[in-house]
mmCIF file of C-alpha atoms (C1' of nucleotides) in Angstrom:
data_model
loop_
_atom_site.group_PDB
_atom_site.id
_atom_site.type_symbol
_atom_site.label_atom_id
_atom_site.label_comp_id
_atom_site.label_asym_id
_atom_site.label_seq_id
_atom_site.Cartn_x
_atom_site.Cartn_y
_atom_site.Cartn_z
ATOM 1 C CA MET A 1 20.205 -1.659 26.360
ATOM 2 C CA THR A 2 18.538 -0.804 23.132
ATOM 3 C CA THR A 3 14.807 -0.814 23.499
ATOM 4 C CA ARG A 4 13.029 -1.901 20.399
ATOM 5 C CA SER A 5 9.865 0.110 20.158
ATOM 6 C CA GLY A 6 6.818 -1.705 21.484
ATOM 7 C CA LYS A 7 6.785 -4.942 19.500
ATOM 8 C CA ARG A 8 4.116 -7.100 21.073
ATOM 9 C CA GLY A 9 4.249 -10.683 20.203
ATOM 10 C CA LYS A 10 0.865 -11.023 18.567
ATOM 11 C CA ASP A 11 -1.763 -8.788 19.710
ATOM 12 C CA ASP A 12 -2.739 -9.878 23.136
ATOM 13 C CA GLU A 13 -6.469 -9.575 22.672
ATOM 14 C CA GLY A 14 -7.647 -6.095 21.981
ATOM 15 C CA ASN A 15 -7.082 -4.039 18.936
ATOM 16 C CA VAL A 16 -4.090 -1.964 18.404
ATOM 17 C CA PRO A 17 -5.430 1.662 18.500
ATOM 18 C CA LEU A 18 -5.979 3.167 15.262
ATOM 19 C CA PRO A 19 -3.819 6.187 15.829
ATOM 20 C CA THR A 20 -0.918 3.857 16.550
ATOM 21 C CA LEU A 21 -1.421 2.171 13.136
ATOM 22 C CA LEU A 22 -1.642 5.313 11.424
ATOM 23 C CA THR A 23 1.538 6.553 13.098
ATOM 24 C CA GLN A 24 3.497 3.363 12.293
ATOM 25 C CA ALA A 25 2.479 3.427 8.718
ATOM 26 C CA LYS A 26 3.483 7.014 8.362
ATOM 27 C CA ASP A 27 6.887 6.287 10.010
ATOM 28 C CA ILE A 28 7.454 3.483 7.686
ATOM 29 C CA ALA A 29 6.801 5.572 4.661
ATOM 30 C CA VAL A 30 8.732 8.464 5.792
ATOM 31 C CA ASP A 31 11.814 6.429 6.829
ATOM 32 C CA LYS A 32 11.820 4.810 3.484
ATOM 33 C CA LEU A 33 11.485 8.215 1.734
ATOM 34 C CA HIS A 34 14.451 9.651 3.561
ATOM 35 C CA GLN A 35 16.581 6.533 3.190
ATOM 36 C CA ARG A 36 16.062 6.402 -0.513
ATOM 37 C CA LEU A 37 16.636 10.129 -0.865
ATOM 38 C CA ALA A 38 19.999 9.667 0.851
ATOM 39 C CA ASP A 39 20.746 6.744 -1.383
ATOM 40 C CA GLU A 40 20.183 8.900 -4.327
ATOM 41 C CA GLY A 41 22.647 11.391 -2.981
ATOM 42 C CA PHE A 42 20.204 13.873 -1.325
ATOM 43 C CA GLU A 43 21.672 13.927 2.027
ATOM 44 C CA GLY A 44 20.896 15.806 5.224
ATOM 45 C CA ILE A 45 17.154 15.920 4.480
ATOM 46 C CA ARG A 46 14.922 15.711 7.499
ATOM 47 C CA TYR A 47 11.248 15.358 8.174
ATOM 48 C CA VAL A 48 10.540 19.045 8.665
ATOM 49 C CA HIS A 49 12.086 19.956 5.357
ATOM 50 C CA GLY A 50 9.028 18.626 3.716
ATOM 51 C CA SER A 51 7.401 21.857 4.947
ATOM 52 C CA VAL A 52 9.396 23.723 2.370
ATOM 53 C CA PHE A 53 9.442 21.161 -0.530
ATOM 54 C CA ARG A 54 5.697 20.608 -0.236
ATOM 55 C CA PHE A 55 4.550 24.204 0.031
ATOM 56 C CA ILE A 56 7.083 26.197 -2.069
ATOM 57 C CA GLY A 57 5.783 27.666 -5.185
ATOM 58 C CA PRO A 58 7.194 27.085 -8.701
ATOM 59 C CA GLU A 59 8.656 30.605 -8.845
ATOM 60 C CA GLY A 60 9.596 30.540 -5.096
ATOM 61 C CA SER A 61 7.702 31.763 -2.089
ATOM 62 C CA ARG A 62 8.216 34.261 0.656
ATOM 63 C CA LEU A 63 9.127 33.052 4.168
ATOM 64 C CA THR A 64 5.777 34.341 5.518
ATOM 65 C CA THR A 65 3.914 32.309 2.862
ATOM 66 C CA LEU A 66 5.747 29.089 3.776
ATOM 67 C CA ALA A 67 5.083 29.698 7.454
ATOM 68 C CA GLU A 68 1.289 30.175 6.777
ATOM 69 C CA ARG A 69 1.191 27.024 4.668
ATOM 70 C CA SER A 70 3.084 24.812 6.888
ATOM 71 C CA GLY A 71 1.500 25.994 10.121
ATOM 72 C CA LEU A 72 4.943 26.842 11.658
ATOM 73 C CA THR A 73 6.026 30.106 12.839
ATOM 74 C CA LYS A 74 8.147 32.452 10.702
ATOM 75 C CA GLN A 75 11.070 31.876 13.041
ATOM 76 C CA ALA A 76 10.727 28.075 12.858
ATOM 77 C CA ILE A 77 10.479 27.926 9.067
ATOM 78 C CA GLY A 78 13.184 30.492 8.805
ATOM 79 C CA GLU A 79 15.603 28.148 10.547
ATOM 80 C CA VAL A 80 14.494 25.291 8.304
ATOM 81 C CA VAL A 81 15.127 27.482 5.191
ATOM 82 C CA SER A 82 18.599 28.337 6.479
ATOM 83 C CA GLU A 83 19.370 24.785 6.942
ATOM 84 C CA LEU A 84 18.284 23.923 3.442
ATOM 85 C CA GLU A 85 20.241 26.790 2.267
ATOM 86 C CA ARG A 86 23.396 25.572 3.929
ATOM 87 C CA HIS A 87 22.752 22.164 2.114
ATOM 88 C CA GLY A 88 22.317 23.957 -1.209
ATOM 89 C CA TYR A 89 18.713 23.121 -1.760
ATOM 90 C CA VAL A 90 17.343 26.589 -1.639
ATOM 91 C CA GLU A 91 18.446 30.167 -2.021
ATOM 92 C CA ARG A 92 17.240 33.513 -0.785
ATOM 93 C CA VAL A 93 17.044 36.140 -3.479
ATOM 94 C CA ALA A 94 15.740 39.711 -3.179
ATOM 95 C CA ASP A 95 12.233 40.458 -4.154
ATOM 96 C CA SER A 96 12.380 43.237 -6.762
ATOM 97 C CA ASP A 97 8.955 44.472 -5.808
ATOM 98 C CA ASP A 98 9.295 44.657 -2.008
ATOM 99 C CA ARG A 99 12.666 45.317 -0.517
ATOM 100 C CA ARG A 100 11.586 43.895 2.818
ATOM 101 C CA ALA A 101 11.050 40.445 1.305
ATOM 102 C CA LYS A 102 13.161 37.691 0.144
ATOM 103 C CA ILE A 103 11.999 35.047 -2.278
ATOM 104 C CA ILE A 104 12.874 31.605 -1.259
ATOM 105 C CA ARG A 105 13.631 29.511 -4.399
ATOM 106 C CA LEU A 106 14.682 25.924 -5.025
ATOM 107 C CA THR A 107 18.086 25.562 -6.548
ATOM 108 C CA ASP A 108 18.609 23.065 -9.349
ATOM 109 C CA GLN A 109 19.590 20.615 -6.756
ATOM 110 C CA GLY A 110 16.430 21.513 -4.680
ATOM 111 C CA THR A 111 14.291 20.956 -7.706
ATOM 112 C CA MET A 112 15.948 17.610 -8.297
ATOM 113 C CA ALA A 113 15.371 16.635 -4.681
ATOM 114 C CA GLN A 114 11.667 17.703 -4.881
ATOM 115 C CA VAL A 115 11.126 15.589 -8.067
ATOM 116 C CA ALA A 116 12.952 12.627 -6.628
ATOM 117 C CA ALA A 117 10.879 12.771 -3.402
ATOM 118 C CA ALA A 118 7.712 12.797 -5.470
ATOM 119 C CA GLN A 119 8.882 9.817 -7.489
ATOM 120 C CA ILE A 120 9.833 7.875 -4.405
ATOM 121 C CA LEU A 121 6.560 8.470 -2.697
ATOM 122 C CA THR A 122 4.724 7.364 -5.860
ATOM 123 C CA ASP A 123 6.945 4.350 -6.012
ATOM 124 C CA ILE A 124 6.236 3.479 -2.375
ATOM 125 C CA GLU A 125 2.602 3.447 -3.033
ATOM 126 C CA TRP A 126 3.237 1.331 -6.243
ATOM 127 C CA ARG A 127 5.187 -1.236 -4.231
ATOM 128 C CA TRP A 128 2.479 -1.398 -1.613
ATOM 129 C CA SER A 129 0.002 -1.939 -4.493
ATOM 130 C CA LEU A 130 1.971 -4.887 -5.623
ATOM 131 C CA SER A 131 1.788 -6.575 -2.181
ATOM 132 C CA LEU A 132 -1.665 -5.692 -1.168
ATOM 133 C CA GLY A 133 -3.446 -5.014 -4.456
ATOM 134 C CA GLN A 134 -3.786 -1.797 -6.165
ATOM 135 C CA ASP A 135 -7.475 -1.394 -5.268
ATOM 136 C CA ARG A 136 -6.625 -1.577 -1.508
ATOM 137 C CA VAL A 137 -3.999 1.110 -1.680
ATOM 138 C CA THR A 138 -6.208 3.297 -3.816
ATOM 139 C CA THR A 139 -9.073 2.656 -1.160
ATOM 140 C CA LEU A 140 -6.704 3.502 1.652
ATOM 141 C CA ARG A 141 -5.943 6.847 0.109
ATOM 142 C CA ARG A 142 -9.470 7.655 -0.720
ATOM 143 C CA THR A 143 -10.677 6.695 2.678
ATOM 144 C CA LEU A 144 -8.074 8.884 4.395
ATOM 145 C CA GLU A 145 -8.875 11.780 2.109
ATOM 146 C CA GLU A 146 -12.712 11.517 2.787
ATOM 147 C CA LEU A 147 -12.056 11.049 6.498
ATOM 148 C CA ILE A 148 -10.049 14.136 6.653
ATOM 149 C CA GLY A 149 -12.329 16.190 4.538
ATOM 150 C CA LEU A 150 -15.153 14.994 6.825
ATOM 151 C CA GLU A 151 -13.711 15.916 10.116
ATOM 152 C CA SER A 152 -11.779 19.083 9.348
ATOM 153 C CA ASP A 153 -14.885 21.112 9.017
ATOM 154 C CA MET B 1 -5.848 35.048 5.918
ATOM 155 C CA THR B 2 -5.829 31.837 7.684
ATOM 156 C CA THR B 3 -4.230 29.187 5.509
ATOM 157 C CA ARG B 4 -5.639 25.904 6.154
ATOM 158 C CA SER B 5 -2.632 23.578 5.656
ATOM 159 C CA GLY B 6 -2.168 22.458 2.135
ATOM 160 C CA LYS B 7 -5.686 22.163 0.838
ATOM 161 C CA ARG B 8 -5.290 21.878 -2.937
ATOM 162 C CA GLY B 9 -8.596 22.026 -4.851
ATOM 163 C CA LYS B 10 -8.854 18.813 -6.889
ATOM 164 C CA ASP B 11 -6.146 19.553 -9.159
ATOM 165 C CA ASP B 12 -4.192 17.674 -11.866
ATOM 166 C CA GLU B 13 -2.452 14.945 -10.108
ATOM 167 C CA GLY B 14 -0.651 16.825 -7.435
ATOM 168 C CA ASN B 15 -1.442 14.235 -4.851
ATOM 169 C CA VAL B 16 -1.236 14.944 -1.238
ATOM 170 C CA PRO B 17 1.629 12.744 -0.073
ATOM 171 C CA LEU B 18 0.394 9.659 1.821
ATOM 172 C CA PRO B 19 2.452 10.363 4.950
ATOM 173 C CA THR B 20 0.534 13.670 5.150
ATOM 174 C CA LEU B 21 -2.745 12.006 4.911
ATOM 175 C CA LEU B 22 -1.777 9.427 7.506
ATOM 176 C CA THR B 23 -0.519 12.105 9.904
ATOM 177 C CA GLN B 24 -3.614 14.220 9.447
ATOM 178 C CA ALA B 25 -5.917 11.356 10.124
ATOM 179 C CA LYS B 26 -3.916 10.420 13.220
ATOM 180 C CA ASP B 27 -4.030 14.004 14.492
ATOM 181 C CA ILE B 28 -7.835 14.200 14.049
ATOM 182 C CA ALA B 29 -8.311 10.863 15.883
ATOM 183 C CA VAL B 30 -5.958 11.821 18.710
ATOM 184 C CA ASP B 31 -7.462 15.280 19.127
ATOM 185 C CA LYS B 32 -10.907 13.840 19.377
ATOM 186 C CA LEU B 33 -9.783 11.261 21.935
ATOM 187 C CA HIS B 34 -8.178 13.798 24.241
ATOM 188 C CA GLN B 35 -11.002 16.296 23.930
ATOM 189 C CA ARG B 36 -13.619 13.663 24.837
ATOM 190 C CA LEU B 37 -11.473 12.402 27.704
ATOM 191 C CA ALA B 38 -11.376 15.987 28.987
ATOM 192 C CA ASP B 39 -15.107 16.257 28.495
ATOM 193 C CA GLU B 40 -15.578 13.233 30.564
ATOM 194 C CA GLY B 41 -13.525 14.684 33.400
ATOM 195 C CA PHE B 42 -10.107 13.075 32.647
ATOM 196 C CA GLU B 43 -8.047 16.133 32.452
ATOM 197 C CA GLY B 44 -4.443 16.808 31.832
ATOM 198 C CA ILE B 45 -3.946 13.696 29.623
ATOM 199 C CA ARG B 46 -1.397 14.208 26.896
ATOM 200 C CA TYR B 47 -0.309 12.265 23.864
ATOM 201 C CA VAL B 48 2.728 10.614 25.482
ATOM 202 C CA HIS B 49 0.637 9.315 28.391
ATOM 203 C CA GLY B 50 -0.633 6.614 26.021
ATOM 204 C CA SER B 51 2.728 5.096 26.413
ATOM 205 C CA VAL B 52 1.660 4.098 29.968
ATOM 206 C CA PHE B 53 -2.026 3.344 29.344
ATOM 207 C CA ARG B 54 -1.364 1.175 26.435
ATOM 208 C CA PHE B 55 1.501 -0.751 27.810
ATOM 209 C CA ILE B 56 0.870 -1.219 31.477
ATOM 210 C CA GLY B 57 -0.098 -4.683 32.676
ATOM 211 C CA PRO B 58 -3.321 -5.499 34.489
ATOM 212 C CA GLU B 59 -1.455 -5.926 37.883
ATOM 213 C CA GLY B 60 0.908 -3.072 37.033
ATOM 214 C CA SER B 61 4.342 -3.030 35.454
ATOM 215 C CA ARG B 62 7.921 -1.934 36.336
ATOM 216 C CA LEU B 63 9.295 1.212 34.963
ATOM 217 C CA THR B 64 11.882 -0.670 32.822
ATOM 218 C CA THR B 65 9.132 -2.778 31.287
ATOM 219 C CA LEU B 66 7.124 0.322 30.317
ATOM 220 C CA ALA B 67 10.371 1.780 28.893
ATOM 221 C CA GLU B 68 11.085 -1.276 26.747
ATOM 222 C CA ARG B 69 7.571 -1.490 25.545
ATOM 223 C CA SER B 70 7.186 2.118 24.663
ATOM 224 C CA GLY B 71 10.548 2.599 23.119
ATOM 225 C CA LEU B 72 11.395 5.555 25.446
ATOM 226 C CA THR B 73 14.264 5.618 27.954
ATOM 227 C CA LYS B 74 13.721 4.800 31.584
ATOM 228 C CA GLN B 75 14.221 8.512 32.340
ATOM 229 C CA ALA B 76 11.681 9.684 29.905
ATOM 230 C CA ILE B 77 8.933 7.197 30.895
ATOM 231 C CA GLY B 78 9.780 7.920 34.618
ATOM 232 C CA GLU B 79 8.909 11.555 34.004
ATOM 233 C CA VAL B 80 5.689 10.638 32.328
ATOM 234 C CA VAL B 81 4.826 8.301 35.130
ATOM 235 C CA SER B 82 5.505 11.136 37.628
ATOM 236 C CA GLU B 83 3.166 13.297 35.842
ATOM 237 C CA LEU B 84 0.405 10.656 35.774
ATOM 238 C CA GLU B 85 1.031 10.081 39.470
ATOM 239 C CA ARG B 86 0.531 13.809 40.187
ATOM 240 C CA HIS B 87 -2.727 13.690 38.330
ATOM 241 C CA GLY B 88 -3.785 10.613 40.300
ATOM 242 C CA TYR B 89 -3.972 8.127 37.461
ATOM 243 C CA VAL B 90 -1.068 5.800 38.623
ATOM 244 C CA GLU B 91 0.722 5.083 41.818
ATOM 245 C CA ARG B 92 4.170 3.561 42.550
ATOM 246 C CA VAL B 93 4.080 0.683 44.979
ATOM 247 C CA ALA B 94 6.905 -1.273 46.375
ATOM 248 C CA ASP B 95 7.619 -4.658 44.787
ATOM 249 C CA SER B 96 7.640 -7.265 47.549
ATOM 250 C CA ASP B 97 9.911 -9.525 45.565
ATOM 251 C CA ASP B 98 12.515 -6.985 44.628
ATOM 252 C CA ARG B 99 13.305 -4.077 46.762
ATOM 253 C CA ARG B 100 14.911 -2.180 43.986
ATOM 254 C CA ALA B 101 11.748 -2.123 41.939
ATOM 255 C CA LYS B 102 8.514 -0.318 42.110
ATOM 256 C CA ILE B 103 5.340 -1.536 40.559
ATOM 257 C CA ILE B 104 3.554 1.149 38.616
ATOM 258 C CA ARG B 105 -0.237 0.552 38.961
ATOM 259 C CA LEU B 106 -3.343 2.223 37.623
ATOM 260 C CA THR B 107 -5.299 3.778 40.385
ATOM 261 C CA ASP B 108 -9.177 3.446 40.149
ATOM 262 C CA GLN B 109 -9.329 6.748 38.282
ATOM 263 C CA GLY B 110 -6.456 5.477 35.989
ATOM 264 C CA THR B 111 -8.442 2.298 35.175
ATOM 265 C CA MET B 112 -11.457 4.374 34.413
ATOM 266 C CA ALA B 113 -9.442 6.595 32.105
ATOM 267 C CA GLN B 114 -7.964 3.544 30.393
ATOM 268 C CA VAL B 115 -11.432 2.101 29.877
ATOM 269 C CA ALA B 116 -12.850 5.394 28.764
ATOM 270 C CA ALA B 117 -10.046 5.794 26.200
ATOM 271 C CA ALA B 118 -10.627 2.453 24.761
ATOM 272 C CA GLN B 119 -14.277 3.056 24.468
ATOM 273 C CA ILE B 120 -13.808 6.542 22.864
ATOM 274 C CA LEU B 121 -11.418 4.943 20.299
ATOM 275 C CA THR B 122 -13.952 2.287 19.503
ATOM 276 C CA ASP B 123 -16.648 4.987 19.289
ATOM 277 C CA ILE B 124 -14.452 7.122 16.793
ATOM 278 C CA GLU B 125 -14.091 4.143 14.582
ATOM 279 C CA TRP B 126 -17.838 3.425 14.804
ATOM 280 C CA ARG B 127 -18.757 6.980 13.864
ATOM 281 C CA TRP B 128 -16.360 6.818 10.903
ATOM 282 C CA SER B 129 -18.128 3.691 9.841
ATOM 283 C CA LEU B 130 -21.455 5.449 9.877
ATOM 284 C CA SER B 131 -20.144 8.108 7.526
ATOM 285 C CA LEU B 132 -17.945 6.019 5.263
ATOM 286 C CA GLY B 133 -19.361 2.470 5.573
ATOM 287 C CA GLN B 134 -18.255 -0.145 8.038
ATOM 288 C CA ASP B 135 -16.495 -2.238 5.399
ATOM 289 C CA ARG B 136 -14.248 0.741 4.495
ATOM 290 C CA VAL B 137 -13.093 1.439 8.033
ATOM 291 C CA THR B 138 -12.510 -2.249 8.535
ATOM 292 C CA THR B 139 -10.508 -2.376 5.342
ATOM 293 C CA LEU B 140 -8.594 0.682 6.415
ATOM 294 C CA ARG B 141 -7.580 -1.040 9.648
ATOM 295 C CA ARG B 142 -6.768 -4.354 7.952
ATOM 296 C CA THR B 143 -4.802 -2.612 5.274
ATOM 297 C CA LEU B 144 -2.674 -0.664 7.769
ATOM 298 C CA GLU B 145 -2.075 -3.805 9.809
ATOM 299 C CA GLU B 146 -0.906 -5.740 6.792
ATOM 300 C CA LEU B 147 1.224 -2.910 5.594
ATOM 301 C CA ILE B 148 2.993 -2.658 8.911
ATOM 302 C CA GLY B 149 3.480 -6.357 9.244
ATOM 303 C CA LEU B 150 4.876 -6.454 5.717
ATOM 304 C CA GLU B 151 7.340 -3.671 6.079
ATOM 305 C CA SER B 152 8.596 -3.949 9.717
ATOM 306 C CA ASP B 153 10.670 -7.046 9.024
ATOM 307 C "C1'" DC C 1 31.463 -12.216 50.290
ATOM 308 C "C1'" DT C 2 32.991 -10.232 46.392
ATOM 309 C "C1'" DT C 3 31.850 -9.068 41.806
ATOM 310 C "C1'" DG C 4 28.921 -7.859 38.295
ATOM 311 C "C1'" DA C 5 24.260 -6.801 36.671
ATOM 312 C "C1'" DC C 6 20.000 -4.503 37.234
ATOM 313 C "C1'" DT C 7 16.295 -0.741 39.101
ATOM 314 C "C1'" DG C 8 15.096 3.626 39.332
ATOM 315 C "C1'" DT C 9 16.462 8.584 40.141
ATOM 316 C "C1'" DC C 10 19.216 12.939 39.622
ATOM 317 C "C1'" DA C 11 21.746 16.022 36.732
ATOM 318 C "C1'" DG C 12 22.900 18.020 32.595
ATOM 319 C "C1'" DG C 13 22.502 18.737 27.548
ATOM 320 C "C1'" DC C 14 20.492 19.315 22.980
ATOM 321 C "C1'" DA C 15 17.001 20.014 19.387
ATOM 322 C "C1'" DG C 16 12.774 21.815 17.831
ATOM 323 C "C1'" DA C 17 9.438 24.952 18.098
ATOM 324 C "C1'" DC C 18 7.385 28.764 20.591
ATOM 325 C "C1'" DT C 19 6.713 34.154 22.205
ATOM 326 C "C1'" DG C 20 8.449 38.609 22.382
ATOM 327 C "C1'" DA C 21 11.067 42.433 20.686
ATOM 328 C "C1'" DC C 22 13.285 44.718 17.108
ATOM 329 C "C1'" DT C 23 14.761 47.131 12.224
ATOM 330 C "C1'" DA C 24 13.632 48.173 7.699
ATOM 331 C "C1'" DA C 25 10.341 48.931 4.345
ATOM 332 C "C1'" DA C 26 5.686 49.342 2.565
ATOM 333 C "C1'" DT C 27 1.071 51.193 2.933
ATOM 334 C "C1'" DA C 28 -2.841 53.842 4.844
ATOM 335 C "C1'" DC C 29 -4.535 58.114 6.878
ATOM 336 C "C1'" DC C 30 -5.263 62.933 6.914
ATOM 337 C "C1'" DG D 1 3.777 65.354 2.103
ATOM 338 C "C1'" DG D 2 4.154 63.709 6.782
ATOM 339 C "C1'" DT D 3 2.915 60.670 10.173
ATOM 340 C "C1'" DA D 4 1.082 56.240 11.849
ATOM 341 C "C1'" DT D 5 0.056 51.582 11.081
ATOM 342 C "C1'" DT D 6 1.125 47.222 9.188
ATOM 343 C "C1'" DT D 7 4.198 43.789 7.194
ATOM 344 C "C1'" DA D 8 8.799 40.960 6.254
ATOM 345 C "C1'" DG D 9 12.297 38.919 8.209
ATOM 346 C "C1'" DT D 10 15.683 38.275 12.043
ATOM 347 C "C1'" DC D 11 17.718 37.934 16.915
ATOM 348 C "C1'" DA D 12 17.190 36.611 21.565
ATOM 349 C "C1'" DG D 13 15.231 33.971 25.130
ATOM 350 C "C1'" DT D 14 12.394 30.192 26.820
ATOM 351 C "C1'" DC D 15 9.920 25.936 27.265
ATOM 352 C "C1'" DT D 16 9.180 21.107 26.368
ATOM 353 C "C1'" DG D 17 10.424 16.497 25.393
ATOM 354 C "C1'" DC D 18 13.685 13.467 25.043
ATOM 355 C "C1'" DC D 19 18.379 12.056 25.271
ATOM 356 C "C1'" DT D 20 23.127 10.554 27.606
ATOM 357 C "C1'" DG D 21 25.876 10.035 31.786
ATOM 358 C "C1'" DA D 22 26.475 9.094 36.546
ATOM 359 C "C1'" DC D 23 24.908 7.225 40.702
ATOM 360 C "C1'" DA D 24 23.063 4.485 45.264
ATOM 361 C "C1'" DG D 25 20.734 0.650 46.603
ATOM 362 C "C1'" DT D 26 19.755 -4.224 45.662
ATOM 363 C "C1'" DC D 27 19.951 -8.840 43.661
ATOM 364 C "C1'" DA D 28 22.308 -12.937 42.176
ATOM 365 C "C1'" DA D 29 26.238 -15.885 40.592
ATOM 366 C "C1'" DG D 30 30.852 -17.510 41.613
#
DNA sequence: CTTGACTGTCAGGCAGACTGACTAAATACC
DNA sequence: GGTATTTAGTCAGTCTGCCTGACAGTCAAG
């Protein structure tokens, strides 16, 4: 039996908890992103790969840097990088200044995937704006940004 | 150097992706919820326990029902229920109508935890309303609800 | 009363991320 | 310059959360 995730008919009485709403909205956006990336030929991209695509510098970054920025351990991000390397999105090149280090760089395909992801995310927001009104999506973003800035010290 | 995850200054147009904002906001709310629950004496409550507290009926529910509503398997939700049972938040009682089944019911402490969680979530929204304006938090909730209703087919 | 469906549990497995231990290289100390 | 400490990345092992598969007991339809 396939269990469809908690779909209540109409909300019984009380409010759906805000964290649930935030999670569902995130899941919808992320699912759409990955599906459309796959449609455009960028396959095998998983959620955690965003830790590399979002945080890697234009000239590449070290593993340790990616680990710090993403909040994952070196080991964890190292495995992610290896996976992206196998898929041809990044490459490890020697650092000429420090022979311990390797620079993780996007390949051409990796750069295309990064650009495509950014465009798709922009497009998702744009489509939401069409349905809900541009001001409401802009307000959503601003509210979230303020909220986070407010609470994260 | 402690790198706070992806805090770009105010730059060009390098927007933080919307899924990231949604995730961060969710994490903030959930962390606050669990911390305040612990402060009020409800200890050992983890994220996944919400699958029980949110979906359990007033007279209790069967394991299979909780599994369907939460989207987890029977085995997974069964483990969650066992953990909550060890902590004294729920109990398994025989179903008088069906000797295969057990009714999972909140204990008094479980009910208190459920009520406390709901109050805390309401309070979190209320505090956000104080900082950001009540209309913006209301709008946030409405926008998310519409968004989800829109996209989840 | 036999057959099939359902309830909950036990067992085993896999994926993701963690801690710990290690080598090679850079840097600081004296 | 020589030694000690720190740093970069990797290998190994573990833990957690969730999954699939298999099962005994019970219910329900023919």
